[in-house]
Coordinates of C-alpha atoms in Angstrom, one line a residue:
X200 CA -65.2 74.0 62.2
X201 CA -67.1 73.7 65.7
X202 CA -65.4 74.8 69.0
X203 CA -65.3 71.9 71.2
X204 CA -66.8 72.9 74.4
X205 CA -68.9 70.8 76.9
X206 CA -72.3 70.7 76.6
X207 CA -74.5 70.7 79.3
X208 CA -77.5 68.7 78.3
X209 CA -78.0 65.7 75.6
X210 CA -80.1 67.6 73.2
X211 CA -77.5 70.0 72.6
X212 CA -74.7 67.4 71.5
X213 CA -75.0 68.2 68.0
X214 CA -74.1 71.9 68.9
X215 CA -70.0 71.6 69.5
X216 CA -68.0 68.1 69.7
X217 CA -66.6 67.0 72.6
X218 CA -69.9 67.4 74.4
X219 CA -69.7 64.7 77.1
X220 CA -69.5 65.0 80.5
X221 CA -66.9 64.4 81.6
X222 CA -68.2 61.5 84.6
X223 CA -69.7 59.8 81.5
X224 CA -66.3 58.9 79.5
X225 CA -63.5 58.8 82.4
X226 CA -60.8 56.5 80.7
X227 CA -61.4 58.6 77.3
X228 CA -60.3 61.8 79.4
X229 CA -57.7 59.8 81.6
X230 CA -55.9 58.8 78.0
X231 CA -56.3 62.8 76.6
X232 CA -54.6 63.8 80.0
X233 CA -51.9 61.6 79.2
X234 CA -51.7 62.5 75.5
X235 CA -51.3 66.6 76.5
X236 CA -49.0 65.7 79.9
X237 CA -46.3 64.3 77.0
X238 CA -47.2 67.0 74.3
X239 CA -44.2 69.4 74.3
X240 CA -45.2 73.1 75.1
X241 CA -43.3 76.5 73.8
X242 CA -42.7 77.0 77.5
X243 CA -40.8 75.1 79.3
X244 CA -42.2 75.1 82.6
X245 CA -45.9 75.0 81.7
X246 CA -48.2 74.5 84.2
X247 CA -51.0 73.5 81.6
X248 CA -53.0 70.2 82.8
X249 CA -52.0 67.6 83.9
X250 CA -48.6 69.4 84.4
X251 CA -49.9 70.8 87.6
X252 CA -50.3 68.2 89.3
X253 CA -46.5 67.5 89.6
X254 CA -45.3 68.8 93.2
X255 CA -42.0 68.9 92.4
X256 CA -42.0 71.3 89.5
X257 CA -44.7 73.5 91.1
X258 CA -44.6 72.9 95.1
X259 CA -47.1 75.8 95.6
X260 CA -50.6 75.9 94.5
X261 CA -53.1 78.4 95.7
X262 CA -56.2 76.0 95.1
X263 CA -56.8 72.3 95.0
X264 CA -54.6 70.8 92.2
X265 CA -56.7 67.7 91.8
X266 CA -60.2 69.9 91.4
X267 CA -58.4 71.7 88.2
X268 CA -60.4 69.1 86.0
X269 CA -60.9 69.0 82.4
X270 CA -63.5 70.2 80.6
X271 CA -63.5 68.9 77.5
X272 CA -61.1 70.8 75.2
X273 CA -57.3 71.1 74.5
X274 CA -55.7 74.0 75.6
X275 CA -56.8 77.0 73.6
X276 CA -59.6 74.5 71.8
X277 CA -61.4 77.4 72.4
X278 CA -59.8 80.2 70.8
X279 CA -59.3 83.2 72.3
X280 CA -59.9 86.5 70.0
X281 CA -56.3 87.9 69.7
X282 CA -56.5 90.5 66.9
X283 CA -60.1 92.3 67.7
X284 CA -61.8 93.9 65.1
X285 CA -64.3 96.5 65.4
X286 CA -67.1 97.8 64.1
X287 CA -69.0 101.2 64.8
X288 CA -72.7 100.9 66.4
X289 CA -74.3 102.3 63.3
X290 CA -73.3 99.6 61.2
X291 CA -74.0 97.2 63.7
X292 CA -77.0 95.5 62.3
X293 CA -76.9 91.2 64.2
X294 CA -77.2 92.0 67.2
X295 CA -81.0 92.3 68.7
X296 CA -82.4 94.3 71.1
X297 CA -81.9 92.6 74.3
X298 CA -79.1 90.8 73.7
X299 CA -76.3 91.4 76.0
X300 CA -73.4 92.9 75.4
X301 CA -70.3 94.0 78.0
X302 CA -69.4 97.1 78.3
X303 CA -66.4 98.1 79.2
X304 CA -64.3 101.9 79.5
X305 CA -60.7 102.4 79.7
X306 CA -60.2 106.3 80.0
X307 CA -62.2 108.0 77.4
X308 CA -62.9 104.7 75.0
X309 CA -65.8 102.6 75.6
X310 CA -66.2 98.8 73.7
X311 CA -69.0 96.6 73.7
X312 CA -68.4 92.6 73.5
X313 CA -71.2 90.5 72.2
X314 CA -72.3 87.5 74.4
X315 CA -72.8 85.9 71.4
X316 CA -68.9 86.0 70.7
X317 CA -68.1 85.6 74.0
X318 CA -69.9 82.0 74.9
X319 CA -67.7 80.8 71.6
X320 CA -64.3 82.7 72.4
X321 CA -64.4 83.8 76.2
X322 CA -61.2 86.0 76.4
X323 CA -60.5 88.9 73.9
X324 CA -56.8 90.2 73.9
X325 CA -57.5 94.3 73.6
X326 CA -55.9 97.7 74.0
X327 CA -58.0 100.2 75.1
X328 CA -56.8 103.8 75.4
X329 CA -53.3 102.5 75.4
X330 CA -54.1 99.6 78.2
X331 CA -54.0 96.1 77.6
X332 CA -56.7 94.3 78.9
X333 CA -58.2 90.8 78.7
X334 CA -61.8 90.8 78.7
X335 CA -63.3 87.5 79.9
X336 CA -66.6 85.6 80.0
X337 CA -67.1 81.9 81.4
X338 CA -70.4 80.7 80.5
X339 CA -70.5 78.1 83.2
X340 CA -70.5 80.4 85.7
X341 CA -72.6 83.4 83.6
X342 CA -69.3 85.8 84.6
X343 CA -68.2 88.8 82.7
X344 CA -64.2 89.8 84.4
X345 CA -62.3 92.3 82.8
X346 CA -58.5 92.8 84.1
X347 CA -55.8 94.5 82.6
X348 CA -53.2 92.5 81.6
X349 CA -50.2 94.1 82.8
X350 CA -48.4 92.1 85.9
X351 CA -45.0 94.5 87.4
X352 CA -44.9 95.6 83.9
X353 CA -45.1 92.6 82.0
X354 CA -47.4 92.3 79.4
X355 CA -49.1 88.7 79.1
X356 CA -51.9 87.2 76.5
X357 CA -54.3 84.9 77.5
X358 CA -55.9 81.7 76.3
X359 CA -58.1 79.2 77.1
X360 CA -56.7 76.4 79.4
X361 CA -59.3 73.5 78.7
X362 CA -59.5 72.9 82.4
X363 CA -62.8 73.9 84.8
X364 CA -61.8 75.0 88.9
X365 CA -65.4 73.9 90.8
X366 CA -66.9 74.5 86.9
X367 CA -65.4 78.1 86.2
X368 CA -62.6 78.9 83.8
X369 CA -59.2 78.7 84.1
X370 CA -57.1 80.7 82.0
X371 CA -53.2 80.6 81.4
X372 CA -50.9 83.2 80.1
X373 CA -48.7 82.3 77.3
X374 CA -45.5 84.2 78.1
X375 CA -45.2 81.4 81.5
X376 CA -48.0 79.4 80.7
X377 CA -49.3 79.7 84.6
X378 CA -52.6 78.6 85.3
X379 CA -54.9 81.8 86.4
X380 CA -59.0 81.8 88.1
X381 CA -60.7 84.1 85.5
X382 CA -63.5 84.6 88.4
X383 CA -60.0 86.9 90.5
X384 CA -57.8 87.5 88.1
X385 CA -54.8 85.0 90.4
X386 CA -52.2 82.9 89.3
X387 CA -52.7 80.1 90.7
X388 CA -50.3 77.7 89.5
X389 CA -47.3 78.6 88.0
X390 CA -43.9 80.5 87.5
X391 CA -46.3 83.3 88.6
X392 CA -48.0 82.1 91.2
X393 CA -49.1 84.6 93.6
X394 CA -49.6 87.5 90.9
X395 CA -53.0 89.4 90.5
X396 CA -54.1 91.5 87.9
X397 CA -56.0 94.6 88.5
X398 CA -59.9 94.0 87.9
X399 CA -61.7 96.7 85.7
X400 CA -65.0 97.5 85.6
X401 CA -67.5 95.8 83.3
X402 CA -71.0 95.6 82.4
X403 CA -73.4 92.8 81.5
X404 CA -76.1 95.0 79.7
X405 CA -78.7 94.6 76.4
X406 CA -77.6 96.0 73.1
X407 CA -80.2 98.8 73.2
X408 CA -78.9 100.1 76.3
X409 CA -76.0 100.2 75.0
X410 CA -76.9 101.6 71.9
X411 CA -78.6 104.9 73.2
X412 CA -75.6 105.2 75.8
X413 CA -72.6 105.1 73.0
X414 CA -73.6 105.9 69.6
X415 CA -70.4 106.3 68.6
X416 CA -68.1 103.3 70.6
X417 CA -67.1 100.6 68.5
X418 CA -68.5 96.8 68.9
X419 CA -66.7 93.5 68.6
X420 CA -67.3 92.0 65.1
X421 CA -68.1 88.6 64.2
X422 CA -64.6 89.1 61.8
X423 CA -62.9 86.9 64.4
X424 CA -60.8 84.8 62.4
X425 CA -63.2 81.4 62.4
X426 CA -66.6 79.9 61.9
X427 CA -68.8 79.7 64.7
X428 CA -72.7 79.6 64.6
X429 CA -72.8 83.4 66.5
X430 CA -76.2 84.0 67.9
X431 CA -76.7 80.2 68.6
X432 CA -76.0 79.3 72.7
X433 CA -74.2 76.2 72.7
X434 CA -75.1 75.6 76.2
X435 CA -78.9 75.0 76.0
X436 CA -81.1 76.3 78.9
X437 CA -78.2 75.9 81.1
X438 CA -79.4 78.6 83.5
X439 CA -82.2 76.1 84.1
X440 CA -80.6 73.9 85.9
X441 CA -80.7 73.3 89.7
X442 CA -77.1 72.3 90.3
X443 CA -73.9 73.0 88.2
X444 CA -72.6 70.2 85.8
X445 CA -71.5 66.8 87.8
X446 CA -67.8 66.3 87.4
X447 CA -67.0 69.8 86.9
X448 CA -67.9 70.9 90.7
X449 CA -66.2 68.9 93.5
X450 CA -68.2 68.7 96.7
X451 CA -71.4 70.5 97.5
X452 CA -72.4 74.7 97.0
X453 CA -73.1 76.5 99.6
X454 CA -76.2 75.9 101.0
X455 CA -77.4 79.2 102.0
X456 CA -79.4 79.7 98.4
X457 CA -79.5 77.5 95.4
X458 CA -76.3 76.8 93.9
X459 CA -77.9 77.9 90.5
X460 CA -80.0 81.2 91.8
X461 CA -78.7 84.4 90.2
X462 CA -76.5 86.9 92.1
X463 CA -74.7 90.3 92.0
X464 CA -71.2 89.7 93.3
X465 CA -69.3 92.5 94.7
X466 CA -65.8 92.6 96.6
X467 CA -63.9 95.7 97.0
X468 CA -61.6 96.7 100.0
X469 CA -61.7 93.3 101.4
X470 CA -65.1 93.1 101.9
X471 CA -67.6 90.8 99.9
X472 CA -71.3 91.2 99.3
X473 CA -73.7 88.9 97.4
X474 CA -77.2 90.4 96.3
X475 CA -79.7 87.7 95.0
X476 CA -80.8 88.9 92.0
X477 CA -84.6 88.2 91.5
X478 CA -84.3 90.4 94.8
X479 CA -82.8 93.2 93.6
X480 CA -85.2 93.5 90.3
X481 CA -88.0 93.5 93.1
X482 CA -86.6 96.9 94.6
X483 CA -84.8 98.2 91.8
X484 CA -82.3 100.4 94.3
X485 CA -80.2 99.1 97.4
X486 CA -78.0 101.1 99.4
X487 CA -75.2 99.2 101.1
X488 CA -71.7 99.6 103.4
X489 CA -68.5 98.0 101.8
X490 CA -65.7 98.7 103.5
X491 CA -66.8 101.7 105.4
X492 CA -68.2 103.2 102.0
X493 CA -71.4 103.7 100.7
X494 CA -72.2 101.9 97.3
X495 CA -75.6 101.7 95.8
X496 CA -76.5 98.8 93.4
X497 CA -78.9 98.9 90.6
X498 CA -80.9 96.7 88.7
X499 CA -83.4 97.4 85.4
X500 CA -85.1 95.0 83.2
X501 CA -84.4 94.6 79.7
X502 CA -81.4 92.2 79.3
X503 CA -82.0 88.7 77.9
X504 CA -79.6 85.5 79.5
X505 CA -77.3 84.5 77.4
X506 CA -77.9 80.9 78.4
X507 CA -81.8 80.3 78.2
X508 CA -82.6 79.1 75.2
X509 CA -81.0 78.0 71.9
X510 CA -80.9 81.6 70.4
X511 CA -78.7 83.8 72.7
X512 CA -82.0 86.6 71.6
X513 CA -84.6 84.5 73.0
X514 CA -83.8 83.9 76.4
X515 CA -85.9 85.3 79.4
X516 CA -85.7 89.0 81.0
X517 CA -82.9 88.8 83.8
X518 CA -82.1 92.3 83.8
X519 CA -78.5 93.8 84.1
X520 CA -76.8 95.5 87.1
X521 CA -74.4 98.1 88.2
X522 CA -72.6 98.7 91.5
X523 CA -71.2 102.2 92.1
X524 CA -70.0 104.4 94.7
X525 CA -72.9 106.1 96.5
X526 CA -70.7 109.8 96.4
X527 CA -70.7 112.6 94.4
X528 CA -68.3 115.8 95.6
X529 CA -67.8 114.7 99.0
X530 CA -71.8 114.3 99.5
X531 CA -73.8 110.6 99.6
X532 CA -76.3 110.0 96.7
X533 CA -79.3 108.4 97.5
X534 CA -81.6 106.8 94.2
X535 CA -84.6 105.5 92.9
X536 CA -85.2 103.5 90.0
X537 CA -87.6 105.1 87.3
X538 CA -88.8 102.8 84.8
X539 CA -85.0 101.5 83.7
X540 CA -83.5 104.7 84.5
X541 CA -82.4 105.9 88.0
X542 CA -82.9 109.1 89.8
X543 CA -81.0 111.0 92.6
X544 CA -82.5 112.6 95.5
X545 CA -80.3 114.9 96.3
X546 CA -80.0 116.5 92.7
X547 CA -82.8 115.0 90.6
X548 CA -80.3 113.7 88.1
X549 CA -81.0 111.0 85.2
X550 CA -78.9 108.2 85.6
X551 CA -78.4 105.2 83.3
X552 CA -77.3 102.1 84.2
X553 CA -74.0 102.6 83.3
X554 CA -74.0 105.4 86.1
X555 CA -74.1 107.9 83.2
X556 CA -76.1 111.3 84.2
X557 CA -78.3 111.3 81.5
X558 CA -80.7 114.3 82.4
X559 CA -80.3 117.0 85.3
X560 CA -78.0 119.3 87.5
X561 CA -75.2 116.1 86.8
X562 CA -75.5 115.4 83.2
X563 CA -72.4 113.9 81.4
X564 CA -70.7 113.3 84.9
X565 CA -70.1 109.4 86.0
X566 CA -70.4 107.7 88.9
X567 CA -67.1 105.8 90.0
X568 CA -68.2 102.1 89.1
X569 CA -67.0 99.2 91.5
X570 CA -66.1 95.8 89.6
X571 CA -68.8 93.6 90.3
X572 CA -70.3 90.7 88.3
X573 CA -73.5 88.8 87.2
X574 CA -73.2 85.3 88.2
X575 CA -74.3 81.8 89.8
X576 CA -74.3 81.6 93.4
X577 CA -72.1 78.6 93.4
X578 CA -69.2 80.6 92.1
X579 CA -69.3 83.2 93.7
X580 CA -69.0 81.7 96.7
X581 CA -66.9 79.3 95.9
X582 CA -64.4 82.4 95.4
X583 CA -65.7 84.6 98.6
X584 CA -66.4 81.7 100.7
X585 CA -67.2 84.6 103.4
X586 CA -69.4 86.5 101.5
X587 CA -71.9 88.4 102.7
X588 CA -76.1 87.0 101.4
X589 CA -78.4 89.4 101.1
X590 CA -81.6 87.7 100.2

């Protein structure tokens, strides 16, 4: 059995069914909106497509109803991972090098998800240290979110809508069946309009980093349940393309950079910065105010994209990232990158770039990491329209 998802280029058709876009075939995605508008739902006021669209049963919606498109599949056509299953990092023997994996720690327990799972499933449904969390990746927009999944205590799962917003993800929750942006974490449409969860901290970063960091965490197994082609990108070299998929983005990116350049996005406190990323690799180490605070944001080679080439293992360096708070014990931390590791001036700690202390005065201690993600520059600023450029 294939996933249908929607392939980005011709010569990767064969790869997962339906793989049209969506401006080629209108009146076959016109009659499938119809067909799921009059499929009953376990809830009875879903706002799954094309249900949002009525103004009656859902008067507010916090982004463009008629841009919540299709993109290809049913509603939970791609299945989200429900029942995780684990396996140490010694027996972990599929995943190469570079490969990237997200990290993520809740508490004392640190997981790492395979890309490779992730471009076929995009959410997991996990409990980590006793919190719930959805951990999320939308390969159209090359975003990793993780939230926890807890909203004025009520504990919600998440799937896979079907539908794109401006060619990013849009989840729902199966306890209302409101439509959510994976990219914030916001109902959008919905009995729960209005609700946000709480953003966690993840990391896009290669298996080998990962590896020496957490010898002992456990990793994602490909025991999800189905048959998918893991370690095969479905998507083709869509990182190479200049523009995001036509149908799937309404209107035109913002015009400050290239709609398809690499960024690090960051918002925290209300305030929103955007680091190209090419630029960042060049200096390894910037220092930067959000907010009033001091944050310093890192970049080391060694990650492959997920989306450059048919095997997920092949695709060029792009690095990973990390964004952290720039304090330490009521003192500022200034740093310099060392090959892929990261120095302090002020102690001469080892840092990895997980903001681990690896070596020095600091080793063991963490830096307080700030939610940030790897992604296109057409999303993010589609979602922090005010964002700050540095380029």
């Amino acid at each position: 059995m294939t996933t249908p998802v929607a392939s980005p280029s011709a010569e990767n058709r064969s790869a997962a069914a339906p793989s049209e876009e969506i401006e080629e075939y209108p009146d076959a995605i016109i009659r499938r909106m119809r067909r799921l508008a009059n499929e009953p739902r376990p809830v009875d006021n879903s706002a799954l497509p094309p249900r949002q669209l009525d103004t009656e049963r859902f008067p507010t919606s916090l982004i463009p109803r008629d841009r919540i498109v299709s993109g290809g599949p049913p509603p939970d056509g791609i299945p989200s991972i429900d029942d995780p299953v684990f396996q140490p990092v010694g027996e972990v023997d599929w995943i190469a090098d570079a490969e990237p994996v997200l990290a993520l720690r809740v508490g004392d327990q640190v997981r790492a998800y395979p890309v490779q799972i992730m471009l076929w499933h995009e959410i997991v449904n996990d409990t980590i240290s006793g919190v719930p969390v959805a951990v999320t990746y939308c390969p159209l927009c090359n975003s990793a979110v993780a939230f926890e999944r807890r909203v004025d205590g009520r504990l919600l799962e998440f799937g896979t809508s079907g539908a794109l917003y401006q060619s990013a993800m849009v989840m729902y929750d199966r306890q209302t069946e409101s439509l959510w942006t994976h990219f914030d974490g916001r109902a959008v449409v919905g009995d729960l309009v209005g609700a946000e969860l709480d953003l966690l901290p993840v990391s896009t970063v290669s298996w080998r980093d990962f590896r020496m960091a957490h010898p002992g965490a456990g990793v994602l197994s490909r025991d999800t349940g189905v048959d998918r082609p893991y370690g095969e990108n479905p998507y083709g070299a869509y990182d190479q393309r200049d523009a995001p998929l036509t149908g799937f983005f309404v209107g035109d990116p913002d015009a400050r950079t290239a709609a398809m350049r690499r960024i690090v996005g960051v918002n925290d406190g209300g305030a929103s910065l955007a680091v190209a990323t090419d630029q960042l690799a060049r200096v390894g180490v910037l220092a930067a105010d959000l907010d009033g605070r001091p944050v310093t944001l890192w970049h080391a080679p060694g990650t492959a994209s997920a989306l450059g080439d048919r095997a997920v293992a092949q695709g060029d360096d792009v690095g990973a990232s990390g964004v952290f708070r720039a304090e330490r014990d009521g003192r500022v931390l200034s740093f310099a990158r060392r090959g892929d590791r990261f120095v302090d001036d002020q102690t001469g700690t080892t840092w990895n770039i997980l903001g681990e202390g690896i070596d020095g005065p600091l080793a063991g201690e963490r830096l307080d990491a700030i939610p940030h993600v790897d992604t296109f520059w057409f999303a993010w600023a589609t979602y922090r329209p005010g964002t700050t450029l540095l380029d």
